[in-house]
Amino acid sequence: MARFSLSVRLALAPVLVSGALLVGGCSNEDCCDMPEVTLKQDLVTNFADRVVVPTYRDLAHELTALDTAVLLLRTEPTAARLTAAREAWFAARVPWEQSEGFLFGPVDSFGYDPALDSWPVNRTDLDAVLSSSDPLTAEYVRNLQETQKGFHTVEYLLFGEGGTKKVEDFTPRQFEYLTAITTELQTVGNALLAAWTETTDGRPPYRDTLATAGQSGNTAYPSVQAAAQEMVGGIINILDEVANGKIADPYDAKDPDLVESQFAYNSLSDFTNNIRSVENVYLGRATDMTAQGQTLRDVVGVNTDLDARIRGEISQAITALGNIPEPFRDAIRDPASKDEIEAAQEAIRKLQDTFEKNVLPFVTQ
Amino acid sequence: MRRPLMMGAVLLLATACGEDTPGAPAAPPRAGGATTIDDRTSLAFAQPAPNLSLEAQERHRVGDAAFAAVFVPAPAPVNPGLGPVYNNTSCNGCHLRNGRGMPVMGSGPQRTQLLVRVSMTGGSPEHPNGAVPVPGFGLQVQDQANYGVKPEAAVALEWVETQGQYADGSPYSLRSPRVRITPKDGSVPPAGMLTSLRLPPPVFGLGLLEAVELSTLQALADPDDRDGDGVSGRLNEVWDVAARALAPGRFGWKANSPHLAQQSAEAYVNDMGVTNPLFPEVDGTHELSRDTLEAAVFYAQSLGVPARTALDGAEVRRGEGLFRARGCEHCHREVLETGPYPVAELAHQRIHPYTDLLLHDLGPGLADGRPDGAATGAEWRTPALWGLGLTQTVLPYAAYLHDGRARTLEEAILWHGGEAEAAKEGFRQSSTEDRAALVAFLRSL
C-alpha cells in the first residue's frame, strides 16, 4: 500500500545510514570484527532467479486467478463464488506482500507498486464511475487513477465496509467494474514479471541488471556489493515499514482508516508475509524453490551464532504477529491487545536491528 | 528510542573516522558536509541528513509522509484536494525515490513524469518577468483530471534521432523530443505557443543550495564575461509570490523559483491541483494546510547527500583531472559554502554540489526557446551533479537533462553547447580512454 510503503520506506533513514556508515565511514579493520567473506556473483543471480522472479511469477499467476474468480462471480453471482473471489484476493495478497522485501527496480520505476497497492481508495471518483454508464474499456480503465483500481479498491468492492457485503448487495455495474479492474491488475502483474524476465521496449530484463552487478556497463550496480547492499536494504526497509509504519501509524493514532487491508481483515496476514519476504531473501529461495549458490545466509555463515539468531528472530517476529487478535483494525483500539501489538513491534525492530548492525556490514563496500 | 541511539552511533563514527583525526589519511571530500550519507543503493536519495537533531528527525519524518501522500478528490477523509486537473497524484509520483525522472508521458502504471510548461510569445504577464499564460492551459499542461472533468490536453511525445561521431570515428546517436499537444476541448493550440518539457530533478541537497548566501552567487556571476573565459553566468530574476517582488531565482531547471517554499507550493498547485497557502483558492481558502506545506519543504531541505565513491580509483582520479582541465568546473562548481540558515544543521557547511546555481547559455541544441523569468530560451541553470552516479540505481532508465533526452552521461555531455561548447568539443575530440575516465569520475559522484 503505497502511502505506507513509500513514506516509511523513505523514512527508514538514520538506521540504514548508520549501518552503512559503520563500514563506509571507516575501514573494516577499524570497525568490525568480522570474518572475511567474498561475495559471489551468484549471490545476486540466486536472489533474482530463486526469490524475486518466482515471487513475481506467483503474483502474476494469482492475479490471473483473481480475475477469473471475479469473472465467474459476475457470470453467476452466488455466495460460493463470492467466497471463491475473496479467497482469490487473499491468495494474491500472499506473493505481493512476500515481494515487499525487494521493492526496488521495475516495481517502483514503472509504477507497478502504486498501480497494485495504492491507498486511500478514491471513493469519490469510484462512486462517480459506478453511477455513470461510461463504457469500461481497457483504455478507460488504464486512465483511471491508481486509487480507483488497485488491490484495495477490489478489496473494498468484494468485502465492503467491515467485511459485511453479501452477494445480493452487488449491482451489475459493480461486477462490471470489478472485472475491469481485476483484468487491469492481471495486466500489471504480467508486466511486472515481464520487466524482470523479458526484453521489454528494448530494455534488458531487470533480472540481468542484478545478475550483472559489478560488470562493465552496469550503470545501476557497479559491484556485487552494491547489489547485495540493495538486498539487505530492502530487508531493513520492510522491517522498518511493518514495525514503524504499518503497525505504528494506525496504532499510535488509534485510527482504523490507516490500517492496511482493513476491509478484508487481512492486515496481520499481510504483515506476516512481509516477514516471510525477509526470510525468503535471507535464505535465498521463495516458497517451493531451493537456493542455488551463495545466499545471504551463506554470507553470514550457516549455523553460526548470528545465523541462528537471525532465524530465531524471524520466527519470533512471526509468532508475535500471530499473537495479535484479528481484526487488527479493532485491536489497535483495544487496551487488552496493547501488549501483543507492542511485543510484535519490538520483535520486528529487534530483527531490523540485527540486519542493520550485523548483516549490512558484510555487504557494504 | 531507537533513532537517538543510532544517531549517536553515527556521530561517534563521524568523529572517529572524520577529517580531524590526527595521522589519518586525507579524508575524502564530503559531498554534503555534515549532511553526507554513505549509501549507494536505490534509497540513497531518500535518507535524512545524519546530523539532524531529534526534533528535526521527527519533522523530517512528518515531511516524508507529506511527500509520499497520495491525493484523492475531495471530499475524502484522507488526503483530499486532488485536481480538478493535474499531472500526478503525489510528490513521489514524479520524484520517484527523490531522483531524476524517466522521460515518459501518459497514463496507467507509467504515469506522466515529464510535464510541459507553456506560454505565449506576446501578451501581458500576470506579474513582472512572468511568462504569458496560454488560454485554456495557463503555464502548464495538466494532462490528467478528476472524474467528470476533461484534462486540458493529451500530450504525445516522440523522439527524433540524429547521428554524430567522436573525433576518433566512433559513432553516437542523440535524440531530441517532439511534443504534440491536443487540447481535449477540440480546439487547436494557439499559434505562437511556446512549449518546454521538464523532467523531475533530484530533490535531495536542496536545503544546502538554499543556504548558500546570495553574495556567494553574485560573486560567481560574470554576466558580461569580464574574465574572458567564455563562460558568463547570471542569476535569474523571478517573481516571489510571498514577497510580491522580484527576487533572485535559484530552483528549477531555469532557476525560476526563488526558494523551496514557493517551488513546493507551485508543485502542489500546478502538478497536483492542490491549493495551498501560497496559491489559495479565489476566496483565500486552501486545501493543503500550512503545516503540511512546511513539512514537505522541510523534507526536501533535510535530506542527506550521498558521499562520493571509488575515490581511490585511478580512472576516477584521472577523470576528475580531465573534468577540471576541460573547464567543466567553470559552471559545475565543486565547492560552495553555506551561510546562516534556519535549519541549523545545514548552516556553514562546505559542500561539493558541482553547480554555481547560475544561468548559462547552452546553445541552440538544448534551447527550448521559452523564456522563463529573466532566463532566455537558450539559458539553463547549472544542475548540481552530486549523486549523479546513482541516477540509474535510484531509478532504472532515468534520464538526464531538462527533458530527459540524454540516455547516458556521454549523451548529456554531447548536448552541451553555447558557453559549454569548448568543454563539449574537448570531450568529443578526446580518446576513448579519456572519455571513459571522465564518465567514471561522473559516476563516482
Short mmCIF file of N, CA and C in Angstrom, two decimals, chain A residues 168-225:
data_model
loop_
_atom_site.label_atom_id
_atom_site.label_comp_id
_atom_site.label_asym_id
_atom_site.label_seq_id
_atom_site.Cartn_x
_atom_site.Cartn_y
_atom_site.Cartn_z
N GLU A 168 -25.89 -10.38 -2.73
CA GLU A 168 -27.06 -9.65 -3.24
C GLU A 168 -26.89 -8.13 -3.14
N ASP A 169 -25.84 -7.70 -2.43
CA ASP A 169 -25.58 -6.26 -2.34
C ASP A 169 -24.92 -5.71 -3.62
N PHE A 170 -24.39 -6.60 -4.43
CA PHE A 170 -23.68 -6.14 -5.63
C PHE A 170 -24.66 -5.67 -6.70
N THR A 171 -24.28 -4.60 -7.39
CA THR A 171 -25.03 -4.19 -8.56
C THR A 171 -24.33 -4.74 -9.80
N PRO A 172 -25.05 -4.87 -10.90
CA PRO A 172 -24.39 -5.32 -12.14
C PRO A 172 -23.20 -4.42 -12.50
N ARG A 173 -23.37 -3.13 -12.25
CA ARG A 173 -22.29 -2.19 -12.58
C ARG A 173 -21.05 -2.46 -11.73
N GLN A 174 -21.26 -2.83 -10.48
CA GLN A 174 -20.11 -3.16 -9.63
C GLN A 174 -19.39 -4.39 -10.16
N PHE A 175 -20.14 -5.37 -10.61
CA PHE A 175 -19.48 -6.56 -11.19
C PHE A 175 -18.67 -6.17 -12.42
N GLU A 176 -19.29 -5.30 -13.22
CA GLU A 176 -18.61 -4.88 -14.45
C GLU A 176 -17.30 -4.16 -14.09
N TYR A 177 -17.40 -3.29 -13.10
CA TYR A 177 -16.22 -2.52 -12.68
C TYR A 177 -15.15 -3.45 -12.11
N LEU A 178 -15.60 -4.37 -11.26
CA LEU A 178 -14.66 -5.31 -10.63
C LEU A 178 -13.88 -6.10 -11.68
N THR A 179 -14.58 -6.64 -12.65
CA THR A 179 -13.87 -7.45 -13.65
C THR A 179 -12.93 -6.58 -14.47
N ALA A 180 -13.36 -5.33 -14.71
CA ALA A 180 -12.48 -4.43 -15.47
C ALA A 180 -11.18 -4.19 -14.72
N ILE A 181 -11.28 -3.98 -13.41
CA ILE A 181 -10.02 -3.63 -12.71
C ILE A 181 -9.21 -4.88 -12.32
N THR A 182 -9.86 -6.04 -12.17
CA THR A 182 -9.02 -7.23 -11.94
C THR A 182 -8.30 -7.63 -13.24
N THR A 183 -8.92 -7.34 -14.38
CA THR A 183 -8.22 -7.58 -15.65
C THR A 183 -7.00 -6.66 -15.74
N GLU A 184 -7.19 -5.42 -15.31
CA GLU A 184 -6.07 -4.46 -15.31
C GLU A 184 -4.97 -4.93 -14.35
N LEU A 185 -5.37 -5.44 -13.17
CA LEU A 185 -4.37 -5.95 -12.22
C LEU A 185 -3.60 -7.12 -12.82
N GLN A 186 -4.31 -7.97 -13.52
CA GLN A 186 -3.64 -9.10 -14.18
C GLN A 186 -2.61 -8.59 -15.18
N THR A 187 -2.98 -7.56 -15.91
CA THR A 187 -2.05 -6.96 -16.87
C THR A 187 -0.81 -6.42 -16.16
N VAL A 188 -1.04 -5.75 -15.04
CA VAL A 188 0.08 -5.19 -14.28
C VAL A 188 0.98 -6.30 -13.76
N GLY A 189 0.37 -7.36 -13.25
CA GLY A 189 1.16 -8.48 -12.74
C GLY A 189 2.03 -9.09 -13.82
N ASN A 190 1.46 -9.25 -15.00
CA ASN A 190 2.24 -9.82 -16.11
C ASN A 190 3.35 -8.87 -16.54
N ALA A 191 3.05 -7.58 -16.53
CA ALA A 191 4.05 -6.59 -16.94
C ALA A 191 5.21 -6.56 -15.94
N LEU A 192 4.87 -6.68 -14.66
CA LEU A 192 5.92 -6.68 -13.63
C LEU A 192 6.83 -7.90 -13.81
N LEU A 193 6.22 -9.04 -14.03
CA LEU A 193 7.02 -10.25 -14.26
C LEU A 193 7.88 -10.08 -15.51
N ALA A 194 7.26 -9.56 -16.57
CA ALA A 194 7.99 -9.41 -17.84
C ALA A 194 9.15 -8.43 -17.69
N ALA A 195 8.97 -7.41 -16.87
CA ALA A 195 10.05 -6.43 -16.69
C ALA A 195 11.30 -7.10 -16.10
N TRP A 196 11.09 -8.18 -15.36
CA TRP A 196 12.22 -8.91 -14.77
C TRP A 196 12.75 -10.01 -15.66
N THR A 197 11.89 -10.53 -16.56
CA THR A 197 12.27 -11.75 -17.26
C THR A 197 12.45 -11.60 -18.76
N GLU A 198 11.94 -10.54 -19.34
CA GLU A 198 11.97 -10.41 -20.80
C GLU A 198 12.53 -9.06 -21.21
N THR A 199 13.04 -9.01 -22.42
CA THR A 199 13.40 -7.72 -23.00
C THR A 199 12.12 -6.97 -23.33
N THR A 200 11.97 -5.77 -22.78
CA THR A 200 10.74 -5.01 -22.96
C THR A 200 11.11 -3.61 -23.44
N ASP A 201 10.51 -3.17 -24.53
CA ASP A 201 10.80 -1.85 -25.09
C ASP A 201 12.30 -1.62 -25.24
N GLY A 202 13.00 -2.65 -25.63
CA GLY A 202 14.43 -2.53 -25.84
C GLY A 202 15.26 -2.58 -24.58
N ARG A 203 14.60 -2.70 -23.44
CA ARG A 203 15.33 -2.76 -22.18
C ARG A 203 15.60 -4.20 -21.80
N PRO A 204 16.78 -4.46 -21.27
CA PRO A 204 17.06 -5.84 -20.86
C PRO A 204 16.18 -6.23 -19.68
N PRO A 205 15.97 -7.52 -19.48
CA PRO A 205 15.23 -7.96 -18.30
C PRO A 205 15.93 -7.43 -17.05
N TYR A 206 15.17 -6.96 -16.07
CA TYR A 206 15.82 -6.39 -14.88
C TYR A 206 16.60 -7.45 -14.12
N ARG A 207 16.22 -8.69 -14.31
CA ARG A 207 16.99 -9.79 -13.74
C ARG A 207 18.46 -9.66 -14.12
N ASP A 208 18.70 -9.27 -15.36
CA ASP A 208 20.08 -9.15 -15.84
C ASP A 208 20.80 -7.98 -15.20
N THR A 209 20.05 -6.93 -14.88
CA THR A 209 20.68 -5.79 -14.22
C THR A 209 21.28 -6.22 -12.89
N LEU A 210 20.54 -7.03 -12.17
CA LEU A 210 21.08 -7.55 -10.90
C LEU A 210 22.18 -8.56 -11.17
N ALA A 211 21.92 -9.46 -12.09
CA ALA A 211 22.85 -10.58 -12.30
C ALA A 211 24.20 -10.11 -12.80
N THR A 212 24.22 -8.95 -13.48
CA THR A 212 25.50 -8.45 -14.00
C THR A 212 26.09 -7.37 -13.11
N ALA A 213 25.64 -7.31 -11.87
CA ALA A 213 26.20 -6.33 -10.94
C ALA A 213 27.72 -6.45 -10.94
N GLY A 214 28.39 -5.31 -11.04
CA GLY A 214 29.84 -5.31 -10.98
C GLY A 214 30.50 -5.48 -12.32
N GLN A 215 29.71 -5.76 -13.34
CA GLN A 215 30.32 -5.95 -14.65
C GLN A 215 30.30 -4.65 -15.45
N SER A 216 31.19 -4.55 -16.38
CA SER A 216 31.33 -3.33 -17.17
C SER A 216 30.00 -2.95 -17.82
N GLY A 217 29.66 -1.68 -17.76
CA GLY A 217 28.45 -1.21 -18.42
C GLY A 217 27.21 -1.25 -17.55
N ASN A 218 27.33 -1.82 -16.35
CA ASN A 218 26.17 -1.84 -15.47
C ASN A 218 26.07 -0.49 -14.74
N THR A 219 25.10 0.31 -15.14
CA THR A 219 25.02 1.66 -14.57
C THR A 219 24.24 1.68 -13.25
N ALA A 220 23.62 0.58 -12.90
CA ALA A 220 22.86 0.55 -11.65
C ALA A 220 23.71 0.05 -10.49
N TYR A 221 24.42 -1.02 -10.70
CA TYR A 221 25.19 -1.65 -9.61
C TYR A 221 26.63 -1.86 -10.05
N PRO A 222 27.52 -0.96 -9.62
CA PRO A 222 28.91 -1.05 -10.06
C PRO A 222 29.68 -2.21 -9.43
N SER A 223 29.08 -2.87 -8.46
CA SER A 223 29.75 -4.00 -7.81
C SER A 223 28.71 -4.96 -7.27
N VAL A 224 29.15 -6.20 -7.02
CA VAL A 224 28.25 -7.16 -6.38
C VAL A 224 27.85 -6.64 -5.00
N GLN A 225 28.79 -5.99 -4.33
CA GLN A 225 28.49 -5.44 -3.01
C GLN A 225 27.32 -4.46 -3.08
#
